[in-house]
Amino acid sequence: MHTRMKPTLGSIRKLMPRWAMTYRQALRAAEKQATRLARAWQAENRAISEKDITSLTRMLIVRDDDEQRAHACHSGSCRYEKGKWVIWLDPTETAARQRFTLAHELKHILDAGLLVEMIYRRLSAEEIERVCDHFAASLLMSKQAVYHLWGDGLRTPEALAMACHVSVSAMRRRMDTLGLPTDLDEPVIEGYTDAFPPLHISDTLPGSFTQDTANVVTPGATI
């Protein structure tokens, strides 16, 4: 039986080229890193959790209501302090948005061990942020997971977003990137919103999907 190797910060960093990349090259390199992590964390069978991300290196997740820091850092930030990475997430945002921000900050952590100024010297600050967003999308909505769910019958952005614990808008963009239609009429999840409960989120993706209400998990429910 094939055994998946546990990823390390160093092994994922080694996937980055050591030259000044173009924007498109940086996007491809970020997706390669995200794909390696998604496979190691079995993203085709379950949603990637906060625990998966924090297992990669020593991390401390901080959520507070410091309005000044929130204003300066928008959705999140990261810094290295006393032998660990401290990641701040805006607690006023939805759980789905916080997960995306955490994955975004993970990319900044991965890049921190490289010759960032040389590798990204051809990119603007805005392009670097978009590279981090692409990494987060490729990790939380990996090709393996989205195609697996699509094959099992989840064909709308709402259904796929619920399974991957991301926002509908983020899933729509990912489906466009993967060339999947976003205008199919089935299945429909009634009462779905972008907000996921901050606790008690299942990491298991459904093996199949029907419109049977007994199989529909609504946001806020204990699962």
PDB file of C-alpha atoms in Angstrom:
ATOM      1  CA  MET A   1       0.000   0.000   0.000  1.00  0.00           C
ATOM      2  CA  HIS A   2       1.264   3.462  -0.903  1.00  0.00           C
ATOM      3  CA  THR A   3       2.196   5.543   2.154  1.00  0.00           C
ATOM      4  CA  ARG A   4       1.985   9.295   1.926  1.00  0.00           C
ATOM      5  CA  MET A   5       5.023  11.092   3.260  1.00  0.00           C
ATOM      6  CA  LYS A   6       4.348  13.667   5.946  1.00  0.00           C
ATOM      7  CA  PRO A   7       5.167  17.093   4.475  1.00  0.00           C
ATOM      8  CA  THR A   8       7.631  19.412   6.160  1.00  0.00           C
ATOM      9  CA  LEU A   9       8.209  23.130   5.817  1.00  0.00           C
ATOM     10  CA  GLY A  10      11.563  22.447   4.194  1.00  0.00           C
ATOM     11  CA  SER A  11      10.239  19.932   1.673  1.00  0.00           C
ATOM     12  CA  ILE A  12       7.518  22.311   0.483  1.00  0.00           C
ATOM     13  CA  ARG A  13       9.924  25.250   0.299  1.00  0.00           C
ATOM     14  CA  LYS A  14      12.218  23.222  -1.953  1.00  0.00           C
ATOM     15  CA  LEU A  15       9.495  23.178  -4.605  1.00  0.00           C
ATOM     16  CA  MET A  16      10.075  26.892  -5.279  1.00  0.00           C
ATOM     17  CA  PRO A  17      12.533  27.802  -8.065  1.00  0.00           C
ATOM     18  CA  ARG A  18      15.617  29.778  -7.122  1.00  0.00           C
ATOM     19  CA  TRP A  19      15.371  32.458  -9.791  1.00  0.00           C
ATOM     20  CA  ALA A  20      13.438  35.651 -10.424  1.00  0.00           C
ATOM     21  CA  MET A  21      10.044  34.427 -11.581  1.00  0.00           C
ATOM     22  CA  THR A  22       7.403  35.999 -13.735  1.00  0.00           C
ATOM     23  CA  TYR A  23       3.892  36.321 -12.314  1.00  0.00           C
ATOM     24  CA  ARG A  24       2.669  33.243 -14.211  1.00  0.00           C
ATOM     25  CA  GLN A  25       5.665  31.206 -13.049  1.00  0.00           C
ATOM     26  CA  ALA A  26       4.985  32.243  -9.458  1.00  0.00           C
ATOM     27  CA  LEU A  27       1.351  31.132  -9.776  1.00  0.00           C
ATOM     28  CA  ARG A  28       2.413  27.730 -11.111  1.00  0.00           C
ATOM     29  CA  ALA A  29       4.992  27.289  -8.346  1.00  0.00           C
ATOM     30  CA  ALA A  30       2.411  28.200  -5.685  1.00  0.00           C
ATOM     31  CA  GLU A  31      -0.069  25.700  -7.084  1.00  0.00           C
ATOM     32  CA  LYS A  32       2.615  23.003  -7.125  1.00  0.00           C
ATOM     33  CA  GLN A  33       3.264  23.596  -3.433  1.00  0.00           C
ATOM     34  CA  ALA A  34      -0.455  23.585  -2.620  1.00  0.00           C
ATOM     35  CA  THR A  35      -1.027  20.400  -4.627  1.00  0.00           C
ATOM     36  CA  ARG A  36       1.764  18.590  -2.767  1.00  0.00           C
ATOM     37  CA  LEU A  37       0.235  19.563   0.574  1.00  0.00           C
ATOM     38  CA  ALA A  38      -3.307  18.708  -0.532  1.00  0.00           C
ATOM     39  CA  ARG A  39      -2.221  15.222  -1.573  1.00  0.00           C
ATOM     40  CA  ALA A  40      -0.329  14.657   1.664  1.00  0.00           C
ATOM     41  CA  TRP A  41      -3.367  15.786   3.667  1.00  0.00           C
ATOM     42  CA  GLN A  42      -5.735  13.614   1.588  1.00  0.00           C
ATOM     43  CA  ALA A  43      -7.799  16.551   0.353  1.00  0.00           C
ATOM     44  CA  GLU A  44      -9.679  14.301  -2.071  1.00  0.00           C
ATOM     45  CA  ASN A  45     -11.411  12.694   0.924  1.00  0.00           C
ATOM     46  CA  ARG A  46     -11.877  15.505   3.433  1.00  0.00           C
ATOM     47  CA  ALA A  47     -11.687  19.243   3.910  1.00  0.00           C
ATOM     48  CA  ILE A  48      -8.294  20.550   4.961  1.00  0.00           C
ATOM     49  CA  SER A  49      -8.424  21.637   8.580  1.00  0.00           C
ATOM     50  CA  GLU A  50      -6.684  24.285  10.636  1.00  0.00           C
ATOM     51  CA  LYS A  51      -4.918  21.427  12.432  1.00  0.00           C
ATOM     52  CA  ASP A  52      -3.417  20.255   9.128  1.00  0.00           C
ATOM     53  CA  ILE A  53      -1.982  23.696   8.428  1.00  0.00           C
ATOM     54  CA  THR A  54      -0.590  24.214  11.928  1.00  0.00           C
ATOM     55  CA  SER A  55       1.058  20.772  11.821  1.00  0.00           C
ATOM     56  CA  LEU A  56       3.519  21.977   9.181  1.00  0.00           C
ATOM     57  CA  THR A  57       5.580  24.046  11.620  1.00  0.00           C
ATOM     58  CA  ARG A  58       5.293  25.660  15.048  1.00  0.00           C
ATOM     59  CA  MET A  59       2.368  28.074  14.842  1.00  0.00           C
ATOM     60  CA  LEU A  60       0.215  30.039  17.221  1.00  0.00           C
ATOM     61  CA  ILE A  61      -3.154  31.232  15.905  1.00  0.00           C
ATOM     62  CA  VAL A  62      -4.297  34.489  17.535  1.00  0.00           C
ATOM     63  CA  ARG A  63      -7.819  35.868  17.209  1.00  0.00           C
ATOM     64  CA  ASP A  64      -8.582  39.102  19.018  1.00  0.00           C
ATOM     65  CA  ASP A  65     -10.526  42.333  18.577  1.00  0.00           C
ATOM     66  CA  ASP A  66      -7.585  44.701  18.305  1.00  0.00           C
ATOM     67  CA  GLU A  67      -9.192  47.181  15.940  1.00  0.00           C
ATOM     68  CA  GLN A  68      -5.957  49.001  15.225  1.00  0.00           C
ATOM     69  CA  ARG A  69      -4.201  45.805  14.178  1.00  0.00           C
ATOM     70  CA  ALA A  70      -7.238  44.706  12.186  1.00  0.00           C
ATOM     71  CA  HIS A  71      -7.223  47.986  10.310  1.00  0.00           C
ATOM     72  CA  ALA A  72      -3.512  47.749   9.546  1.00  0.00           C
ATOM     73  CA  CYS A  73      -3.459  44.066   8.614  1.00  0.00           C
ATOM     74  CA  HIS A  74      -6.917  43.678   7.058  1.00  0.00           C
ATOM     75  CA  SER A  75      -7.847  39.989   7.399  1.00  0.00           C
ATOM     76  CA  GLY A  76      -4.644  38.592   8.867  1.00  0.00           C
ATOM     77  CA  SER A  77      -0.892  38.749   9.324  1.00  0.00           C
ATOM     78  CA  CYS A  78       2.030  36.579  10.385  1.00  0.00           C
ATOM     79  CA  ARG A  79       5.319  37.115  12.168  1.00  0.00           C
ATOM     80  CA  TYR A  80       8.119  34.948  13.545  1.00  0.00           C
ATOM     81  CA  GLU A  81       8.491  35.311  17.295  1.00  0.00           C
ATOM     82  CA  LYS A  82      10.348  33.235  19.910  1.00  0.00           C
ATOM     83  CA  GLY A  83      10.761  30.145  17.765  1.00  0.00           C
ATOM     84  CA  LYS A  84       7.274  30.001  16.318  1.00  0.00           C
ATOM     85  CA  TRP A  85       5.040  31.662  13.751  1.00  0.00           C
ATOM     86  CA  VAL A  86       2.296  33.835  15.186  1.00  0.00           C
ATOM     87  CA  ILE A  87      -0.662  34.232  12.833  1.00  0.00           C
ATOM     88  CA  TRP A  88      -3.322  36.796  13.587  1.00  0.00           C
ATOM     89  CA  LEU A  89      -6.797  36.266  12.106  1.00  0.00           C
ATOM     90  CA  ASP A  90      -9.651  38.755  12.218  1.00  0.00           C
ATOM     91  CA  PRO A  91     -12.243  37.154  14.550  1.00  0.00           C
ATOM     92  CA  THR A  92     -15.050  39.279  13.098  1.00  0.00           C
ATOM     93  CA  GLU A  93     -14.840  37.498   9.748  1.00  0.00           C
ATOM     94  CA  THR A  94     -16.596  34.237   8.896  1.00  0.00           C
ATOM     95  CA  ALA A  95     -14.947  30.913   9.640  1.00  0.00           C
ATOM     96  CA  ALA A  96     -14.642  30.312   5.894  1.00  0.00           C
ATOM     97  CA  ARG A  97     -12.830  33.612   5.400  1.00  0.00           C
ATOM     98  CA  GLN A  98     -10.509  32.935   8.342  1.00  0.00           C
ATOM     99  CA  ARG A  99      -9.556  29.544   6.871  1.00  0.00           C
ATOM    100  CA  PHE A 100      -8.720  31.195   3.558  1.00  0.00           C
ATOM    101  CA  THR A 101      -6.664  33.880   5.318  1.00  0.00           C
ATOM    102  CA  LEU A 102      -4.790  31.208   7.296  1.00  0.00           C
ATOM    103  CA  ALA A 103      -3.901  29.389   4.067  1.00  0.00           C
ATOM    104  CA  HIS A 104      -2.850  32.721   2.518  1.00  0.00           C
ATOM    105  CA  GLU A 105      -0.548  33.444   5.459  1.00  0.00           C
ATOM    106  CA  LEU A 106       0.902  29.937   5.192  1.00  0.00           C
ATOM    107  CA  LYS A 107       2.211  30.878   1.756  1.00  0.00           C
ATOM    108  CA  HIS A 108       3.941  33.922   3.261  1.00  0.00           C
ATOM    109  CA  ILE A 109       5.536  31.583   5.824  1.00  0.00           C
ATOM    110  CA  LEU A 110       6.703  29.221   3.092  1.00  0.00           C
ATOM    111  CA  ASP A 111       8.250  32.125   1.217  1.00  0.00           C
ATOM    112  CA  ALA A 112       9.939  33.520   4.324  1.00  0.00           C
ATOM    113  CA  GLY A 113      12.662  30.883   4.186  1.00  0.00           C
ATOM    114  CA  LEU A 114      13.626  31.721   0.611  1.00  0.00           C
ATOM    115  CA  LEU A 115      15.479  34.536  -1.105  1.00  0.00           C
ATOM    116  CA  VAL A 116      12.177  36.352  -1.440  1.00  0.00           C
ATOM    117  CA  GLU A 117      13.548  39.648  -2.697  1.00  0.00           C
ATOM    118  CA  MET A 118      15.340  37.872  -5.530  1.00  0.00           C
ATOM    119  CA  ILE A 119      12.568  35.390  -6.400  1.00  0.00           C
ATOM    120  CA  TYR A 120       9.799  37.993  -6.427  1.00  0.00           C
ATOM    121  CA  ARG A 121      11.785  40.997  -7.637  1.00  0.00           C
ATOM    122  CA  ARG A 122       9.853  41.055 -10.934  1.00  0.00           C
ATOM    123  CA  LEU A 123       6.493  41.089  -9.125  1.00  0.00           C
ATOM    124  CA  SER A 124       4.591  43.946  -7.547  1.00  0.00           C
ATOM    125  CA  ALA A 125       3.334  43.734  -3.955  1.00  0.00           C
ATOM    126  CA  GLU A 126      -0.199  43.268  -5.294  1.00  0.00           C
ATOM    127  CA  GLU A 127       0.908  40.383  -7.523  1.00  0.00           C
ATOM    128  CA  ILE A 128       2.621  38.678  -4.577  1.00  0.00           C
ATOM    129  CA  GLU A 129      -0.626  38.892  -2.601  1.00  0.00           C
ATOM    130  CA  ARG A 130      -2.496  37.354  -5.538  1.00  0.00           C
ATOM    131  CA  VAL A 131       0.042  34.523  -5.625  1.00  0.00           C
ATOM    132  CA  CYS A 132      -0.725  33.858  -1.956  1.00  0.00           C
ATOM    133  CA  ASP A 133      -4.454  33.916  -2.720  1.00  0.00           C
ATOM    134  CA  HIS A 134      -3.911  31.407  -5.543  1.00  0.00           C
ATOM    135  CA  PHE A 135      -1.986  29.156  -3.169  1.00  0.00           C
ATOM    136  CA  ALA A 136      -4.827  29.308  -0.632  1.00  0.00           C
ATOM    137  CA  ALA A 137      -7.440  28.502  -3.286  1.00  0.00           C
ATOM    138  CA  SER A 138      -5.361  25.633  -4.659  1.00  0.00           C
ATOM    139  CA  LEU A 139      -4.920  24.204  -1.158  1.00  0.00           C
ATOM    140  CA  LEU A 140      -8.461  24.500   0.228  1.00  0.00           C
ATOM    141  CA  MET A 141     -10.131  23.783  -3.125  1.00  0.00           C
ATOM    142  CA  SER A 142      -7.592  21.441  -4.649  1.00  0.00           C
ATOM    143  CA  LYS A 143      -8.169  19.884  -8.052  1.00  0.00           C
ATOM    144  CA  GLN A 144      -8.366  16.477  -6.376  1.00  0.00           C
ATOM    145  CA  ALA A 145     -11.101  17.553  -3.968  1.00  0.00           C
ATOM    146  CA  VAL A 146     -13.185  19.571  -6.421  1.00  0.00           C
ATOM    147  CA  TYR A 147     -13.056  16.930  -9.162  1.00  0.00           C
ATOM    148  CA  HIS A 148     -13.803  14.182  -6.639  1.00  0.00           C
ATOM    149  CA  LEU A 149     -16.853  16.038  -5.363  1.00  0.00           C
ATOM    150  CA  TRP A 150     -17.940  16.986  -8.878  1.00  0.00           C
ATOM    151  CA  GLY A 151     -17.817  13.314  -9.865  1.00  0.00           C
ATOM    152  CA  ASP A 152     -19.969  12.456  -6.846  1.00  0.00           C
ATOM    153  CA  GLY A 153     -22.660  14.879  -7.941  1.00  0.00           C
ATOM    154  CA  LEU A 154     -21.907  18.179  -6.242  1.00  0.00           C
ATOM    155  CA  ARG A 155     -22.299  20.481  -9.238  1.00  0.00           C
ATOM    156  CA  THR A 156     -23.123  23.933  -7.846  1.00  0.00           C
ATOM    157  CA  PRO A 157     -20.792  26.478  -6.219  1.00  0.00           C
ATOM    158  CA  GLU A 158     -22.998  26.334  -3.103  1.00  0.00           C
ATOM    159  CA  ALA A 159     -22.681  22.562  -2.715  1.00  0.00           C
ATOM    160  CA  LEU A 160     -18.950  22.516  -3.396  1.00  0.00           C
ATOM    161  CA  ALA A 161     -18.350  25.479  -1.102  1.00  0.00           C
ATOM    162  CA  MET A 162     -20.164  23.777   1.757  1.00  0.00           C
ATOM    163  CA  ALA A 163     -18.139  20.589   1.316  1.00  0.00           C
ATOM    164  CA  CYS A 164     -14.796  22.416   1.195  1.00  0.00           C
ATOM    165  CA  HIS A 165     -15.744  24.917   3.938  1.00  0.00           C
ATOM    166  CA  VAL A 166     -15.075  27.976   1.803  1.00  0.00           C
ATOM    167  CA  SER A 167     -17.228  30.875   0.641  1.00  0.00           C
ATOM    168  CA  VAL A 168     -19.432  30.567  -2.426  1.00  0.00           C
ATOM    169  CA  SER A 169     -17.624  33.446  -4.114  1.00  0.00           C
ATOM    170  CA  ALA A 170     -14.250  31.745  -3.592  1.00  0.00           C
ATOM    171  CA  MET A 171     -15.607  28.479  -5.007  1.00  0.00           C
ATOM    172  CA  ARG A 172     -17.049  30.260  -8.052  1.00  0.00           C
ATOM    173  CA  ARG A 173     -13.630  31.702  -8.850  1.00  0.00           C
ATOM    174  CA  ARG A 174     -11.992  28.312  -8.357  1.00  0.00           C
ATOM    175  CA  MET A 175     -14.515  26.580 -10.621  1.00  0.00           C
ATOM    176  CA  ASP A 176     -13.840  29.180 -13.305  1.00  0.00           C
ATOM    177  CA  THR A 177     -10.116  28.493 -12.977  1.00  0.00           C
ATOM    178  CA  LEU A 178     -10.700  24.736 -13.283  1.00  0.00           C
ATOM    179  CA  GLY A 179     -13.032  25.183 -16.254  1.00  0.00           C
ATOM    180  CA  LEU A 180     -16.152  23.894 -14.488  1.00  0.00           C
ATOM    181  CA  PRO A 181     -19.584  25.442 -15.199  1.00  0.00           C
ATOM    182  CA  THR A 182     -21.088  27.479 -12.374  1.00  0.00           C
ATOM    183  CA  ASP A 183     -24.629  27.806 -13.736  1.00  0.00           C
ATOM    184  CA  LEU A 184     -26.012  24.284 -13.331  1.00  0.00           C
ATOM    185  CA  ASP A 185     -29.348  23.992 -11.537  1.00  0.00           C
ATOM    186  CA  GLU A 186     -28.633  20.957  -9.379  1.00  0.00           C
ATOM    187  CA  PRO A 187     -28.174  20.116  -6.618  1.00  0.00           C
ATOM    188  CA  VAL A 188     -29.536  22.987  -4.516  1.00  0.00           C
ATOM    189  CA  ILE A 189     -28.847  23.461  -0.801  1.00  0.00           C
ATOM    190  CA  GLU A 190     -31.667  25.439   0.751  1.00  0.00           C
ATOM    191  CA  GLY A 191     -30.789  28.081   3.302  1.00  0.00           C
ATOM    192  CA  TYR A 192     -27.078  28.005   2.542  1.00  0.00           C
ATOM    193  CA  THR A 193     -24.973  31.036   3.543  1.00  0.00           C
ATOM    194  CA  ASP A 194     -21.282  31.889   3.208  1.00  0.00           C
ATOM    195  CA  ALA A 195     -20.779  31.645   6.970  1.00  0.00           C
ATOM    196  CA  PHE A 196     -19.650  28.355   8.489  1.00  0.00           C
ATOM    197  CA  PRO A 197     -19.813  27.686  12.222  1.00  0.00           C
ATOM    198  CA  PRO A 198     -16.453  28.399  13.875  1.00  0.00           C
ATOM    199  CA  LEU A 199     -16.577  25.112  15.790  1.00  0.00           C
ATOM    200  CA  HIS A 200     -17.735  21.550  15.188  1.00  0.00           C
ATOM    201  CA  ILE A 201     -16.882  21.605  11.483  1.00  0.00           C
ATOM    202  CA  SER A 202     -16.567  18.111  10.070  1.00  0.00           C
ATOM    203  CA  ASP A 203     -13.374  17.361   8.151  1.00  0.00           C
ATOM    204  CA  THR A 204     -15.045  14.578   6.175  1.00  0.00           C
ATOM    205  CA  LEU A 205     -16.272  15.267   2.676  1.00  0.00           C
ATOM    206  CA  PRO A 206     -19.522  13.557   1.673  1.00  0.00           C
ATOM    207  CA  GLY A 207     -19.103  10.518  -0.533  1.00  0.00           C
ATOM    208  CA  SER A 208     -22.235  11.394  -2.456  1.00  0.00           C
ATOM    209  CA  PHE A 209     -24.861  14.121  -2.535  1.00  0.00           C
ATOM    210  CA  THR A 210     -28.619  14.028  -2.899  1.00  0.00           C
ATOM    211  CA  GLN A 211     -31.427  16.477  -2.254  1.00  0.00           C
ATOM    212  CA  ASP A 212     -32.666  14.347   0.611  1.00  0.00           C
ATOM    213  CA  THR A 213     -32.943  16.853   3.467  1.00  0.00           C
ATOM    214  CA  ALA A 214     -31.755  14.197   5.913  1.00  0.00           C
ATOM    215  CA  ASN A 215     -28.340  14.396   4.237  1.00  0.00           C
ATOM    216  CA  VAL A 216     -28.095  18.187   4.205  1.00  0.00           C
ATOM    217  CA  VAL A 217     -26.059  19.830   6.946  1.00  0.00           C
ATOM    218  CA  THR A 218     -27.095  23.414   7.541  1.00  0.00           C
ATOM    219  CA  PRO A 219     -24.680  26.049   8.883  1.00  0.00           C
ATOM    220  CA  GLY A 220     -24.803  26.244  12.658  1.00  0.00           C
ATOM    221  CA  ALA A 221     -25.777  22.619  13.122  1.00  0.00           C
ATOM    222  CA  THR A 222     -23.714  20.331  15.343  1.00  0.00           C
ATOM    223  CA  ILE A 223     -22.103  17.612  13.257  1.00  0.00           C
TER     224      ILE A 223
END
